[in-house]
Amino acid sequence: MAAPGAARPAPPLVDHHCHGVVRGELDAAAFEAYLTESDAPAAPGTSYFDTQLGFAVRRWCPPLLGLPPHCPPERYLARRRELGAAEVTRRLLRAAGITEFLVDTGLPGDLTGPRELAEAAGGTAREIVRLEHLAERIADTSRTTDSFLASLDGAVREAARTAAAFKSVAAYRHGLDLAPTPPAPAPLRAAADRWLTARATGDPGAARVADPVLLRHLLWAAVRTALPLQLHTGFGDPDLRLDRCDPLLLTDFVRAVRPTGCRLVLLHGYPYHRGAAYLAAVFPHVYADVGLALTHTGARAGAVLAEVLELAPFGKVLFSTDAHGLPELYVVGARLFLEALDTTSARWVRDGAWCAADAERVAALVAADNARRVYGRGGTVADGT
Amino acid sequence: MAAPGAARPAPPLVDHHCHGVVRGELDAAAFEAYLTESDAPAAPGTSYFDTQLGFAVRRWCPPLLGLPPHCPPERYLARRRELGAAEVTRRLLRAAGITEFLVDTGLPGDLTGPRELAEAAGGTAREIVRLEHLAERIADTSRTTDSFLASLDGAVREAARTAAAFKSVAAYRHGLDLAPTPPAPAPLRAAADRWLTARATGDPGAARVADPVLLRHLLWAAVRTALPLQLHTGFGDPDLRLDRCDPLLLTDFVRAVRPTGCRLVLLHGYPYHRGAAYLAAVFPHVYADVGLALTHTGARAGAVLAEVLELAPFGKVLFSTDAHGLPELYVVGARLFLEALDTTSARWVRDGAWCAADAERVAALVAADNARRVYGRGGTVADGT
Amino acid sequence: MAAPGAARPAPPLVDHHCHGVVRGELDAAAFEAYLTESDAPAAPGTSYFDTQLGFAVRRWCPPLLGLPPHCPPERYLARRRELGAAEVTRRLLRAAGITEFLVDTGLPGDLTGPRELAEAAGGTAREIVRLEHLAERIADTSRTTDSFLASLDGAVREAARTAAAFKSVAAYRHGLDLAPTPPAPAPLRAAADRWLTARATGDPGAARVADPVLLRHLLWAAVRTALPLQLHTGFGDPDLRLDRCDPLLLTDFVRAVRPTGCRLVLLHGYPYHRGAAYLAAVFPHVYADVGLALTHTGARAGAVLAEVLELAPFGKVLFSTDAHGLPELYVVGARLFLEALDTTSARWVRDGAWCAADAERVAALVAADNARRVYGRGGTVADGT
């Protein structure tokens, strides 16, 4: 994305947090469902296309499929069906300008895995291992509490050999107001017992791990591997209580982790992104993401990004799309980010607050260099797809 | 309000939350008192005219009374006295461009009722019934706890026949950190007993209903009528503790109400309006208001509105003035809203983020159509004035 | 600072909250440490020069030392060494445009005192007495709890004779979720006992006063003098938990202080500055500061200031730099403030929201007049330097 009137090329993008794309065709209702964090159809008389994200999709994606920007949703969806999901995915992913993907593989559904995503996009991919998903898979096959805990430890260590990072959704399962330290062995064993027993009785509420003691154990298991640990903070679907996802609730955990050297990456953060930026400013091992917040705020992405860039050191901010399901979300996440960064920094350069060389340097940091420093450049992908 | 250089007419406005206008003349101190949410005169050496709201009144209102914009307060007040309150009210209300008023009739003072307001404005009006006010009126005439509870239930059902909506100020009386479910009969009866007994002994602190059990009962009595329920959230006068008015504190209540189909309208919200917008985004039955926040932030109304429009679906945002006491506040609320929406969306259209047709459609939604969908078009007003 | 294209001179500045400047020479690492609120070196591969504050220093300061704006940090630091700390301090302080300094003398290190600072700057200075520092100095020399409490009371009264104000950092030591009222004599005595005993045993954790009972006693001792009381709120170094520094947590304390007439000045506030502005709007005795927040947000200072000016009455907002250690921070704090205010109000004037005369009047209020009204014009400085 060039500065107004200039020819500055877009920096390459490392998407440090995203998910897979739906493999099959989507009808109109299924497509619309991916435009919102809600778990329900839009209220009567309203549509999720009438959101900043909906407008952003209609801005950026129709031209990539040969249609005018802002064409009606129906026309766009018809064109999508005409081309077929595979061709649409290929076209959109190649247009997004992302060269490296770090893919959270812990979401359900028939989604592309990292390798398949990378191939469709013409880039490379590595895996982010979602801790809660890992624990649930192991619980599915563990016969005793002891074997569960042992298998879990082994699985975390094994995952750490190839994964780019771990991720926790403790925010969803309990909230971020967790005790900051690792649980002691006895309460950990008791919590695991309770959970596995509830699962054995078929309690549907026990399918997911939500006990705060177990969640803390997962966090610390990841911390000990010294891989970066991504933490969901801020908004998401209505499963969470947003006020319990304020990243500042993690302050004591951040302090407890500090001596270990493990780097913590605070995802999303909105509307508490200024707090996330504060933590990134005062704690050397904390980083802040600008993914989901930009995608969902569309025309306001520049304003939201600027708020993150108030306190966060420029070496601590990371681009992501948090794209999930629709290849459109990679395009929108990337375009909104590049435009937001370019427009914002160009204005600061014009006003004399920044110089042009710094603006270019900061763009490269946030777009890719910070992610490469935090996650390394990685190797091959362990991907069964 | 036309886009810069264009001739787009202002959409008609439905003001879904406002109060009456003072009937008599106001001296300078009384006028100034309506420019603030404070309960006290301005600090020595300062004036409530020196606020964004004060500047906005001086911008928009003097020209409607034949004076230049931004003329000194003294001159404006002199002109006001010269014309008389009735003429000023008529001129200002007719200039506001509001065609439908939903009037909260639960505030004290010699205020115009819905019908009188509508006639002065040349529009129509319906009533919003304030739950706490209703309970206090019934307590004034109830001799026993049983008769109080029975009369209250009857009064809520009766009010629901003609009112456009109910409103709760539980935020003021207790805060929004209420238990989410209806109270059980025994604690409800005990709470009503305590309150009526305290009132019978003349306890001045018991004039108002503030017991959280009673407040929850009122909320659920309204929910059961299936009329929309307006909830005060965010800033207001110093009676409230702002940090206990974060709309996110209502999350569990929102979840509990969800199966009933009752629509919840979160009023004001500032400075937690992004949280209100989030709730409107993920819960189909939640709506967000942009009233008081715009009026009181004046030159910043566009910035505040833009923050609401980050996450809130455009079919979920409702215009209001929250005007109270001064007819000036209808003018200011309407003008600030129209200008904020027009300027903001025009910029997005210019940048290519939105298309012009969408901008016009969103303006119509927020200005009136969303309110009509939520509250219906209503019938006659039950108004004793 | 002139409006674009105009010749409006900058108003004189009263810096109502700042600290001393380091007396000696600083190496690169020591200089960089003053660009952050962190207590640690920047993360590997990053620099605190790559922040809004770092960019702001490189914008405003090199030209004052004969270098081009935005020159590389190394070049700037070399020039600084070439000129020597004393000359750099003189040049920068004289260029800042501040005529009156209110200096918090409670920070450790070899810092200039008020008189020395004023002389270097060609202005005048008065002292702000930090309550916790005062208590710790008295504890150092008190042999009994009784003598400690008596000496403390005497020292507060004595300080009130010459100080411009008191300041509390209870936010750092405990958080602002303190009981709102003065402690009763018995728990006060017990808390003092505990603290002095812990100190006597050499407990390093007891060097600082952190007991909430003692902190409340200090607050109320200051309130009784009727001098203005400055309260740290919002962000600072990682000693504090930011979510416990929300100024709204002070609401009940604000209410309890109200009858005394003592004025409370909420420092910093970010990212809760809208809440601080709210308190300033509804409580006549509350004022809001825009110091640290502007310095650390650099290119975003205008946006942050505008958020404060949403609800805060213009007679209630006070300029400060919160400068500490580096003379650069006076320059940056002053320039960012003047530019932020000028740019923001010029835009509002251009849009018709404000008139030019009001903009000029508001600038004078925030830059100096409000501070003079709150703190008086003061006399001589009690300064041992």
mmCIF file of N, CA, C and O in Angstrom, chain A residues 274-299:
data_model
loop_
_atom_site.group_PDB
_atom_site.id
_atom_site.type_symbol
_atom_site.label_atom_id
_atom_site.label_comp_id
_atom_site.label_asym_id
_atom_site.label_seq_id
_atom_site.Cartn_x
_atom_site.Cartn_y
_atom_site.Cartn_z
ATOM 1 N N ARG A 274 -5.874 -0.156 24.856
ATOM 2 C CA ARG A 274 -4.910 0.768 25.462
ATOM 3 C C ARG A 274 -4.250 0.137 26.690
ATOM 4 O O ARG A 274 -3.091 0.394 26.971
ATOM 5 N N GLY A 275 -5.005 -0.670 27.420
ATOM 6 C CA GLY A 275 -4.425 -1.380 28.558
ATOM 7 C C GLY A 275 -3.407 -2.417 28.101
ATOM 8 O O GLY A 275 -2.354 -2.593 28.722
ATOM 9 N N ALA A 276 -3.724 -3.125 27.001
ATOM 10 C CA ALA A 276 -2.768 -4.092 26.455
ATOM 11 C C ALA A 276 -1.491 -3.369 26.023
ATOM 12 O O ALA A 276 -0.373 -3.849 26.269
ATOM 13 N N ALA A 277 -1.661 -2.217 25.404
ATOM 14 C CA ALA A 277 -0.489 -1.441 24.961
ATOM 15 C C ALA A 277 0.336 -0.991 26.167
ATOM 16 O O ALA A 277 1.575 -0.978 26.120
ATOM 17 N N TYR A 278 -0.335 -0.641 27.245
ATOM 18 C CA TYR A 278 0.381 -0.267 28.474
ATOM 19 C C TYR A 278 1.237 -1.424 28.976
ATOM 20 O O TYR A 278 2.414 -1.237 29.321
ATOM 21 N N LEU A 279 0.663 -2.614 29.033
ATOM 22 C CA LEU A 279 1.435 -3.772 29.503
ATOM 23 C C LEU A 279 2.634 -4.017 28.580
ATOM 24 O O LEU A 279 3.737 -4.327 29.054
ATOM 25 N N ALA A 280 2.431 -3.860 27.271
ATOM 26 C CA ALA A 280 3.546 -4.031 26.337
ATOM 27 C C ALA A 280 4.603 -2.947 26.548
ATOM 28 O O ALA A 280 5.791 -3.156 26.273
ATOM 29 N N ALA A 281 4.176 -1.803 27.059
ATOM 30 C CA ALA A 281 5.129 -0.701 27.263
ATOM 31 C C ALA A 281 5.990 -0.897 28.501
ATOM 32 O O ALA A 281 7.173 -0.560 28.501
ATOM 33 N N VAL A 282 5.417 -1.436 29.562
ATOM 34 C CA VAL A 282 6.164 -1.489 30.812
ATOM 35 C C VAL A 282 6.776 -2.856 31.116
ATOM 36 O O VAL A 282 7.666 -2.937 31.957
ATOM 37 N N PHE A 283 6.312 -3.916 30.454
ATOM 38 C CA PHE A 283 6.893 -5.244 30.684
ATOM 39 C C PHE A 283 7.635 -5.709 29.435
ATOM 40 O O PHE A 283 7.021 -5.873 28.375
ATOM 41 N N PRO A 284 8.938 -5.949 29.557
ATOM 42 C CA PRO A 284 9.720 -6.311 28.364
ATOM 43 C C PRO A 284 9.225 -7.556 27.652
ATOM 44 O O PRO A 284 9.426 -7.688 26.448
ATOM 45 N N HIS A 285 8.569 -8.466 28.369
ATOM 46 C CA HIS A 285 8.178 -9.728 27.739
ATOM 47 C C HIS A 285 6.750 -9.745 27.211
ATOM 48 O O HIS A 285 6.239 -10.793 26.814
ATOM 49 N N VAL A 286 6.094 -8.584 27.189
ATOM 50 C CA VAL A 286 4.698 -8.524 26.726
ATOM 51 C C VAL A 286 4.602 -7.835 25.363
ATOM 52 O O VAL A 286 5.249 -6.801 25.142
ATOM 53 N N TYR A 287 3.759 -8.407 24.488
ATOM 54 C CA TYR A 287 3.526 -7.899 23.147
ATOM 55 C C TYR A 287 2.032 -7.705 22.919
ATOM 56 O O TYR A 287 1.224 -8.348 23.591
ATOM 57 N N ALA A 288 1.683 -6.825 21.988
ATOM 58 C CA ALA A 288 0.263 -6.544 21.740
ATOM 59 C C ALA A 288 -0.078 -6.763 20.273
ATOM 60 O O ALA A 288 0.671 -6.368 19.381
ATOM 61 N N ASP A 289 -1.234 -7.368 20.057
ATOM 62 C CA ASP A 289 -1.719 -7.719 18.725
ATOM 63 C C ASP A 289 -2.760 -6.700 18.257
ATOM 64 O O ASP A 289 -3.466 -6.121 19.079
ATOM 65 N N VAL A 290 -2.855 -6.500 16.948
ATOM 66 C CA VAL A 290 -3.908 -5.610 16.437
ATOM 67 C C VAL A 290 -4.778 -6.326 15.410
ATOM 68 O O VAL A 290 -5.172 -5.749 14.405
ATOM 69 N N GLY A 291 -5.138 -7.583 15.682
ATOM 70 C CA GLY A 291 -5.851 -8.359 14.686
ATOM 71 C C GLY A 291 -7.339 -8.081 14.639
ATOM 72 O O GLY A 291 -7.808 -7.132 14.004
ATOM 73 N N LEU A 292 -8.073 -8.903 15.337
ATOM 74 C CA LEU A 292 -9.529 -8.875 15.295
ATOM 75 C C LEU A 292 -10.100 -7.462 15.374
ATOM 76 O O LEU A 292 -11.088 -7.139 14.698
ATOM 77 N N ALA A 293 -9.480 -6.624 16.204
ATOM 78 C CA ALA A 293 -10.025 -5.285 16.424
ATOM 79 C C ALA A 293 -10.104 -4.503 15.117
ATOM 80 O O ALA A 293 -11.087 -3.804 14.870
ATOM 81 N N LEU A 294 -9.087 -4.605 14.271
ATOM 82 C CA LEU A 294 -9.133 -3.854 13.016
ATOM 83 C C LEU A 294 -10.155 -4.448 12.061
ATOM 84 O O LEU A 294 -10.927 -3.730 11.427
ATOM 85 N N THR A 295 -10.184 -5.767 11.962
ATOM 86 C CA THR A 295 -11.114 -6.418 11.033
ATOM 87 C C THR A 295 -12.556 -6.013 11.329
ATOM 88 O O THR A 295 -13.317 -5.691 10.419
ATOM 89 N N HIS A 296 -12.902 -6.020 12.600
ATOM 90 C CA HIS A 296 -14.306 -5.785 12.942
ATOM 91 C C HIS A 296 -14.692 -4.309 13.010
ATOM 92 O O HIS A 296 -15.872 -3.994 13.087
ATOM 93 N N THR A 297 -13.718 -3.413 13.015
ATOM 94 C CA THR A 297 -14.069 -1.991 13.102
ATOM 95 C C THR A 297 -13.939 -1.281 11.757
ATOM 96 O O THR A 297 -14.291 -0.102 11.657
ATOM 97 N N GLY A 298 -13.473 -1.972 10.744
ATOM 98 C CA GLY A 298 -13.542 -1.491 9.363
ATOM 99 C C GLY A 298 -13.061 -0.070 9.148
ATOM 100 O O GLY A 298 -11.878 0.219 9.322
ATOM 101 N N ALA A 299 -13.979 0.820 8.802
ATOM 102 C CA ALA A 299 -13.612 2.206 8.511
ATOM 103 C C ALA A 299 -12.927 2.869 9.702
ATOM 104 O O ALA A 299 -12.293 3.911 9.552
#
